[in-house]
Coordinates of C-alpha atoms and ligand atoms in Angstrom, one line a residue:
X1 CA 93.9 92.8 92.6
X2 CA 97.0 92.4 94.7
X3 CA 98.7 95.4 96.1
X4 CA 102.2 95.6 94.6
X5 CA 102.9 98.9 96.6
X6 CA 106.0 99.2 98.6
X7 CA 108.0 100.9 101.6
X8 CA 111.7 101.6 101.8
X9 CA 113.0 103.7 104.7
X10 CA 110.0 106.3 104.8
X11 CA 109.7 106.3 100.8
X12 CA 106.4 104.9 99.7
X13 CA 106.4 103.1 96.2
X14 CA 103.2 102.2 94.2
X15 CA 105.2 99.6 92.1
X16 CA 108.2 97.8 93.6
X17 CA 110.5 97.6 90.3
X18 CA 112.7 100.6 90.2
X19 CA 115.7 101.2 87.1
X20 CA 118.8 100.8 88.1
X21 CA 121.7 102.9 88.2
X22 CA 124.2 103.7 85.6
X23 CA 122.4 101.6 82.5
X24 CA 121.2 104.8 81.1
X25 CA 122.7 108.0 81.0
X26 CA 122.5 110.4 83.6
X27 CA 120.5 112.5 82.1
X28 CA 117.0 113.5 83.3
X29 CA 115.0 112.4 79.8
X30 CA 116.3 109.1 80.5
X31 CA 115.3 108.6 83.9
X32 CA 112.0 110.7 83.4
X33 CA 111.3 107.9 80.3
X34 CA 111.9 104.7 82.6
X35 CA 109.5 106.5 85.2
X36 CA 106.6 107.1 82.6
X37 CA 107.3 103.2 81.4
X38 CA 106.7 102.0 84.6
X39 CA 109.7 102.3 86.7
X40 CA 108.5 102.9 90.5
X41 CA 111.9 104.9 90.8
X42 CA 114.8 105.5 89.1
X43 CA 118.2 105.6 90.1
X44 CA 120.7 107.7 88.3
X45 CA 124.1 107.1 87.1
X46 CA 126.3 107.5 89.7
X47 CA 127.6 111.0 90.1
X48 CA 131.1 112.2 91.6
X49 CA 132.8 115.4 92.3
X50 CA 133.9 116.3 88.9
X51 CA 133.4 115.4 85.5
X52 CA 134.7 112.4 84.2
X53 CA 134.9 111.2 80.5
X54 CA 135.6 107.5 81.2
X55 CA 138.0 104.7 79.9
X56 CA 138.4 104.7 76.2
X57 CA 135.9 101.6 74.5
X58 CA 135.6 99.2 74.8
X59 CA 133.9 99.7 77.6
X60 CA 130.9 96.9 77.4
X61 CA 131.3 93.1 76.6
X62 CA 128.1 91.0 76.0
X63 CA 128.9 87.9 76.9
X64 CA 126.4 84.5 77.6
X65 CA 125.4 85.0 80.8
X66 CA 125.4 89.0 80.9
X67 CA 127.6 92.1 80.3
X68 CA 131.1 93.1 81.4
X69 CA 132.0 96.7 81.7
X70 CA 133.9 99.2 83.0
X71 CA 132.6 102.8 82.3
X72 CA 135.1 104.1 84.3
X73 CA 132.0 106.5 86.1
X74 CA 132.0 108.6 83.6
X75 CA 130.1 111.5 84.5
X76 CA 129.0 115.5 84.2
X77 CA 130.4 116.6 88.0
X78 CA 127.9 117.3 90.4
X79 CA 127.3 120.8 89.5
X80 CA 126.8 119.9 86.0
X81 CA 124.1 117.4 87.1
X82 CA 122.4 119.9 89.4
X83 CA 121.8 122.6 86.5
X84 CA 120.5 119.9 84.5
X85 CA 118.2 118.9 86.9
X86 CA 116.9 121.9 87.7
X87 CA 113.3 121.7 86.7
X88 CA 112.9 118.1 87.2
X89 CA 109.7 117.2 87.9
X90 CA 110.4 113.7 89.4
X91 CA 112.5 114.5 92.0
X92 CA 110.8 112.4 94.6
X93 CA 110.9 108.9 92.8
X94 CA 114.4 109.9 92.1
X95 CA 117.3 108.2 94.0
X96 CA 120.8 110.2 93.0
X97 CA 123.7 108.1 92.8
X98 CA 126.9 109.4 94.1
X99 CA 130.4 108.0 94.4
X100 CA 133.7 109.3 96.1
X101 CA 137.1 108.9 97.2
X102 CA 137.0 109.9 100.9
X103 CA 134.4 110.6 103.4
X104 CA 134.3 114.4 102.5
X105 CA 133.4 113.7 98.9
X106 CA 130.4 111.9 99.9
X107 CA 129.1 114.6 102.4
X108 CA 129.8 117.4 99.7
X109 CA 128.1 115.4 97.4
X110 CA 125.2 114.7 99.4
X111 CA 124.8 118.3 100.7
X112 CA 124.3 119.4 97.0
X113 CA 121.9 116.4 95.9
X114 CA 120.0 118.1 98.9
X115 CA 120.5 121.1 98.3
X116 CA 118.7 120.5 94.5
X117 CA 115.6 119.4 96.1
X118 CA 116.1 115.6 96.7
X119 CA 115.5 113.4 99.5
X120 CA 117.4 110.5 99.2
X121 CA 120.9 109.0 97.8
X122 CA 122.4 105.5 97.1
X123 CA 126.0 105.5 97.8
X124 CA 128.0 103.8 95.4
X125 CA 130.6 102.2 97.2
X126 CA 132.5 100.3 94.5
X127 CA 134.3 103.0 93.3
X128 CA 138.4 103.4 94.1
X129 CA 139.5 104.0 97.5
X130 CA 142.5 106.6 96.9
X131 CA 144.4 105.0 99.6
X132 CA 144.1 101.6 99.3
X133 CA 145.5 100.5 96.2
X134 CA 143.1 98.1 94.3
X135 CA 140.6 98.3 96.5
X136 CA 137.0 99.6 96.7
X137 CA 136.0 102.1 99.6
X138 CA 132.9 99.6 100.2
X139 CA 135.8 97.1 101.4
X140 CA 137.2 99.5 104.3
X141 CA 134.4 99.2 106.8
X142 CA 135.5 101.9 109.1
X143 CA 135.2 104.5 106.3
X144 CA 131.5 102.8 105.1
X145 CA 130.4 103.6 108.5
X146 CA 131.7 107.0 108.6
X147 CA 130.3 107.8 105.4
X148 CA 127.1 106.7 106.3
X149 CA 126.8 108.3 109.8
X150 CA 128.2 111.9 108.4
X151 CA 125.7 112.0 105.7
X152 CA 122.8 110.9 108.0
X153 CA 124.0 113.8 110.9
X154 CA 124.5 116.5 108.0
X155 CA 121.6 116.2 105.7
X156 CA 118.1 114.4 106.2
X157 CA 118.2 112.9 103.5
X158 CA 117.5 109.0 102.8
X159 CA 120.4 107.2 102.5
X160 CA 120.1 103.7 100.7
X161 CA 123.7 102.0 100.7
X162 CA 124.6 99.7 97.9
X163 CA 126.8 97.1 98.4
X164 CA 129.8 95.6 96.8
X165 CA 129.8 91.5 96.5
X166 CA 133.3 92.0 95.9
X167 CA 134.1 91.1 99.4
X168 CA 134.3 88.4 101.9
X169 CA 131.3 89.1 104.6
X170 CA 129.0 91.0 103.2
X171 CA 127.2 90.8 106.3
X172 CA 130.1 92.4 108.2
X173 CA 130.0 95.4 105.4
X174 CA 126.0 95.1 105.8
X175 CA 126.2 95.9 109.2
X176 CA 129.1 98.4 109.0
X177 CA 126.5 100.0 106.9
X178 CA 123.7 99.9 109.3
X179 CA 123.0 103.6 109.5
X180 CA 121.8 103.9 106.5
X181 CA 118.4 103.6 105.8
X182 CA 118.5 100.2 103.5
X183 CA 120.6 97.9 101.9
X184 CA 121.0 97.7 98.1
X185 CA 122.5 94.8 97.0
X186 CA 124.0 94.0 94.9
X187 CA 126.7 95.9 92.7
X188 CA 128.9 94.3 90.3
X189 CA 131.0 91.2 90.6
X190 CA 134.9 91.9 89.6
X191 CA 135.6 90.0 86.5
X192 CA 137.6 90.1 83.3
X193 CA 136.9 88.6 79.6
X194 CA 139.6 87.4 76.9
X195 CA 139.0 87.5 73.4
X196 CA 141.1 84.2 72.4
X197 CA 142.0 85.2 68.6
X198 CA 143.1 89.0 69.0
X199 CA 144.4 87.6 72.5
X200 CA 143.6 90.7 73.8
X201 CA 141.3 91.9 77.1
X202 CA 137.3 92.1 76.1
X203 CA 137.5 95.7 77.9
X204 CA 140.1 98.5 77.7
X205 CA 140.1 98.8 81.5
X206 CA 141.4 95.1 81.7
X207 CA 139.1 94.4 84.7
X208 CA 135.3 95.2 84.8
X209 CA 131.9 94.5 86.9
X210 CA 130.3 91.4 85.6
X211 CA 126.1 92.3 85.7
X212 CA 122.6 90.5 84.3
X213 CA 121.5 86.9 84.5
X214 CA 124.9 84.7 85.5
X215 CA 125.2 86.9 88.6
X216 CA 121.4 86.4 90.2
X217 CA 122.4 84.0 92.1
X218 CA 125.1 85.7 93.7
X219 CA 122.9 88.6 94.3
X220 CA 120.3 86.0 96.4
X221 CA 122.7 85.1 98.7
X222 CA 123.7 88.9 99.6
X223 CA 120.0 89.5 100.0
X224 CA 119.4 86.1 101.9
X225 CA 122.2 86.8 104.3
X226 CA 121.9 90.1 104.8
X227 CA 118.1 89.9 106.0
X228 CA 118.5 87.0 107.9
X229 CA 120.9 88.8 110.1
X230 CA 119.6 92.1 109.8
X231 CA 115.9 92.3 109.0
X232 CA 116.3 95.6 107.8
X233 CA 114.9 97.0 104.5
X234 CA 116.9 96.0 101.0
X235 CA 116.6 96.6 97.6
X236 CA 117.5 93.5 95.6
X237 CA 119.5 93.6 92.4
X238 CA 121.0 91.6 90.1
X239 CA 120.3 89.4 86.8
X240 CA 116.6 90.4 87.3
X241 CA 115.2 89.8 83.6
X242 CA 111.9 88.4 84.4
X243 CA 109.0 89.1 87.3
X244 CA 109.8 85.4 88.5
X245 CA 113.1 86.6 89.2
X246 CA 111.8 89.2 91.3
X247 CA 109.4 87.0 93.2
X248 CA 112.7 84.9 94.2
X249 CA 114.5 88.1 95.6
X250 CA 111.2 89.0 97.5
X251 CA 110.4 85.7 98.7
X252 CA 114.4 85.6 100.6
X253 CA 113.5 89.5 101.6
X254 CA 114.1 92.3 99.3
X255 CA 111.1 95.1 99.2
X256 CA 111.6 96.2 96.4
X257 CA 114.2 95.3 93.1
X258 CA 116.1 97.3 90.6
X259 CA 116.7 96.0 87.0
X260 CA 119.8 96.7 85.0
X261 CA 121.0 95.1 82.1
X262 CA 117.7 93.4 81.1
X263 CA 116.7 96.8 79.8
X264 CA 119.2 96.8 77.3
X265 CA 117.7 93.1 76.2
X266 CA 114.3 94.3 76.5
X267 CA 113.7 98.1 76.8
X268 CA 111.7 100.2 78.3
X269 CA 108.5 98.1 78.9
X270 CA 110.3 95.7 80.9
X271 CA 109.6 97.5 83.9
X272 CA 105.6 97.2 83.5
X273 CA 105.7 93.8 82.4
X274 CA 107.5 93.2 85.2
X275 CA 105.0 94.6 88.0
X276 CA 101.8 93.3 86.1
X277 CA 103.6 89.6 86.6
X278 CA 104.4 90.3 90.3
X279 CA 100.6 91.9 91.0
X280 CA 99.4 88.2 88.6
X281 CA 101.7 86.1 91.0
X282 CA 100.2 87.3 94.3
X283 CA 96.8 87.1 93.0
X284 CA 97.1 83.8 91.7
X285 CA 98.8 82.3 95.1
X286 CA 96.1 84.0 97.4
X287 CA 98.4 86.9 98.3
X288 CA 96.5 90.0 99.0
X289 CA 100.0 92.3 98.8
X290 CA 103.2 92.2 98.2
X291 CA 104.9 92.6 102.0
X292 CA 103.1 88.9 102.5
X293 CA 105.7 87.0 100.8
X294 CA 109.1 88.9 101.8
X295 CA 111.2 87.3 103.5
X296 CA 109.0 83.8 104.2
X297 CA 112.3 82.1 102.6
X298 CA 114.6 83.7 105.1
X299 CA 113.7 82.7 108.6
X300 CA 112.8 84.7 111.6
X301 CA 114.7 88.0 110.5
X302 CA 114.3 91.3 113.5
X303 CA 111.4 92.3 111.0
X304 CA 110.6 95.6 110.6
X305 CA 107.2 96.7 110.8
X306 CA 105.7 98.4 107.6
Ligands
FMN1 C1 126.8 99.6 81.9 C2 126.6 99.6 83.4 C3 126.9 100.7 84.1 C4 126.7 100.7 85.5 N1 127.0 101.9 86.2 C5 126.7 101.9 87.5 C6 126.9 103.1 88.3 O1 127.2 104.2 87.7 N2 126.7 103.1 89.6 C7 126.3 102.0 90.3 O2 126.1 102.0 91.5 N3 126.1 100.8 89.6 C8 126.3 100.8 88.2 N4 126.1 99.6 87.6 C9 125.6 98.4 88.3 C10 124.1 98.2 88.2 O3 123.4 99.3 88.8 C11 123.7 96.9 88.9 O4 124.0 97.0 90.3 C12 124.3 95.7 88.3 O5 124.4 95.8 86.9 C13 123.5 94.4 88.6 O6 122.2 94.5 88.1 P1 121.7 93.9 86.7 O7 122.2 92.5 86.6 O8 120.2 94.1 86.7 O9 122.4 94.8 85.7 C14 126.2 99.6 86.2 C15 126.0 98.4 85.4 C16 126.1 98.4 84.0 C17 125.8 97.2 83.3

C-alpha cells in the first residue's frame, strides 16, 4: 500500500487531507470529530482579539457551483478560545486560525495560541485592513511580511500563511510571505449574489467569499504559480469535493489539501474517503508514496527536500 503520509514545515502528517478552517465551529468537539473521522489536521475557525457575533443572516448562499458567505468572523475572543481549549487533547494536529487588524494583533494573538500549548498558526489574511478602506491586510505586502517575520522572531511557532486570491500577483504576496513556513492557498474569491424576485442581495453583508467546486480552478493556478516560483511547501485548497480533486492540486504541488465546503455536501466521512482514494490512486499508477507525484505538473520548482 502507498504511503499517503506527509510533511509541512517540520509537521509530519499520516494522511494529507486536513478540515478546513471556519466550516465548523470553533469549538474543540468539532474539530476533535473531523480528526477521529479522518481529518490529518484540523484547522480552526479563525480567531481574533475579541469576540465577535457576526453579520446578521443571511450569512450563507448555496448557490450551483458552491456557497457564498460572509460570517463576518464571528468568533469567542482569544481568551475565550483558550479556556475552552484547555484540556484539548489534539493540540498537535491542530492548526489555530487567527486574524487581525495590525501587526500587533497578530503577535498578541500568536503569543497566546503559544502560550496554550500549540505549535503552529495559519494567518488569515483576508480579514479588513483598518487603514485601508475596502481592502484586505493580505493585499498590503509590506504589512504581510511584517506579520510574518514578527511572529516567526517572537514565538517558535509554525506559521502556515494563507493566501487571499483576491489580488493581482499572488506570487508577489507569495513571496512577501516567504517567512512563513508554507503557503495556504487559497482563501475565498470576493463575490456577491442577487436574488432576482425580492431584488435583494443573497447575503446581508452585500459582498461575501465565493468557496467549493466553481472556485478549484482558481485555487490550481495559485498553487501552480506559486510552486513554480517558489518550491516551497503549500497547502492547496479550494472546491476539493472528491480525492481526484486532490490528486490535481498534488500533481501542480500542494503537500497536502484542506476541504471546506464539501463537508457540508457530504459530512464527516468525506475526509477518509478521501485519503483511501489518494492511497488507491498511487497504488494503482505504481506510486510507492505520495511526495512522488507533487509537483511533476509544475516544472523544475527550487524543490525542497522532504
Ligand atoms: C462558511 C465558511 C466560513 C469560513 N470561515 C473561514 C475562516 O474563519 N477563516 C479562514 O481562513 N477561512 C474561512 N473560510 C474559507 C475556507 O477555509 C476555504 O479557504 C474556502 O472555503 C475554500 O475551500 P472550499 O472550497 O473547500 O470550501 C470559510 C469558508 C466558508 C464556506
Amino acid at each position: 500500500m502507498a504511503s499517503i503520509s506527509t510533511k509541512i514545515g517540520n509537521f509530519s502528517l499520516e494522511n494529507p487531507v486536513i478540515l478546513a478552517s471556519g466550516i465548523l465551529d470553533e469549538t474543540s468537539g468539532s474539530i476533535l470529530r473531523a480528526l477521529k473521522s479522518g481529518a490529518g489536521a484540523a484547522v480552526t475557525k479563525s480567531i481574533g482579539m475579541q469576540e465577535r457575533k457576526g453579520y446578521p443572516t443571511p450569512v450563507i448562499s448555496e448557490i450551483k457551483t458552491g456557497l457564498l458567505n460572509a460570517v463576518g468572523l464571528a468568533n469567542p475572543g482569544i481568551d475565550n478560545f483558550v479556556d475552552e481549549y484547555k484540556n484539548f487533547p489534539e493540540k498537535k494536529r491542530t492548526i489555530v486560525s487567527i486574524f487581525g487588524g495590525s501587526v500587533e494583533d497578530f503577535v498578541t494573538l500568536a503569543r497566546k495560541v503559544e502560550g496554550a500549548g500549540f505549535d503552529k498558526v495559519e494567518l488569515n489574511l483576508s480579514c479588513p485592513h483598518v487603514s485601508g478602506v475596502g481592502s484586505e491586510v493580505g493585499e498590503d505586502l509590506e504589512m504581510v511580511e511584517e506579520i510574518i517575520s514578527s511572529i516567526k522572531t517572537k514565538t517558535n511557532l509554525q506559521v502556515w500563511a494563507k493566501l487571499t486570491p483576491n489580488v493581482t500577483d499572488i506570487v508577489a504576496l507569495a513571496k512577501a510571505s516567504e517567512k512563513a513556513d508554507a503557503y495556504v492557498l487559497i482563501n475565498t474569491l470576493r463575490a456577491i449574489g442577487v436574488e432576482i424576485y425580492s431584488r435583494k442581495f443573497s447575503l446581508s453583508n452585500v459582498v461575501g467569499g465565493y468557496s467549493g467546486p466553481g472556485i478549484k480552478p482558481v485555487a490550481l493556478r495559485a498553487v501552480y504559480d506559486v510552486y513554480k516560483e517558489t518550491g516551497k511547501d503549500i497547502v492547496g485548497v479550494g472546491g476539493i469535493t472528491t480525492w481526484e480533486d486532490a490528486i490535481e492540486f498534488f500533481l501542480l504541488g500542494a503537500r497536502a489539501v484542506q476541504v471546506g465546503t464539501a463537508l457540508l455536501y457530504e459530512d464527516y466521512p468525506i475526509y477518509n474517503k478521501i485519503s483511501r482514494g489518494i492511497e488507491g490512486y498511487l497504488d494503482s499508477e505504481g506510486f510507492s508514496k505520495l511526495g512522488d507525484i507533487v509537483g511533476v505538473m509544475s516544472g523544475n520548482a527550487a524543490l525542497q527536500s522532504h
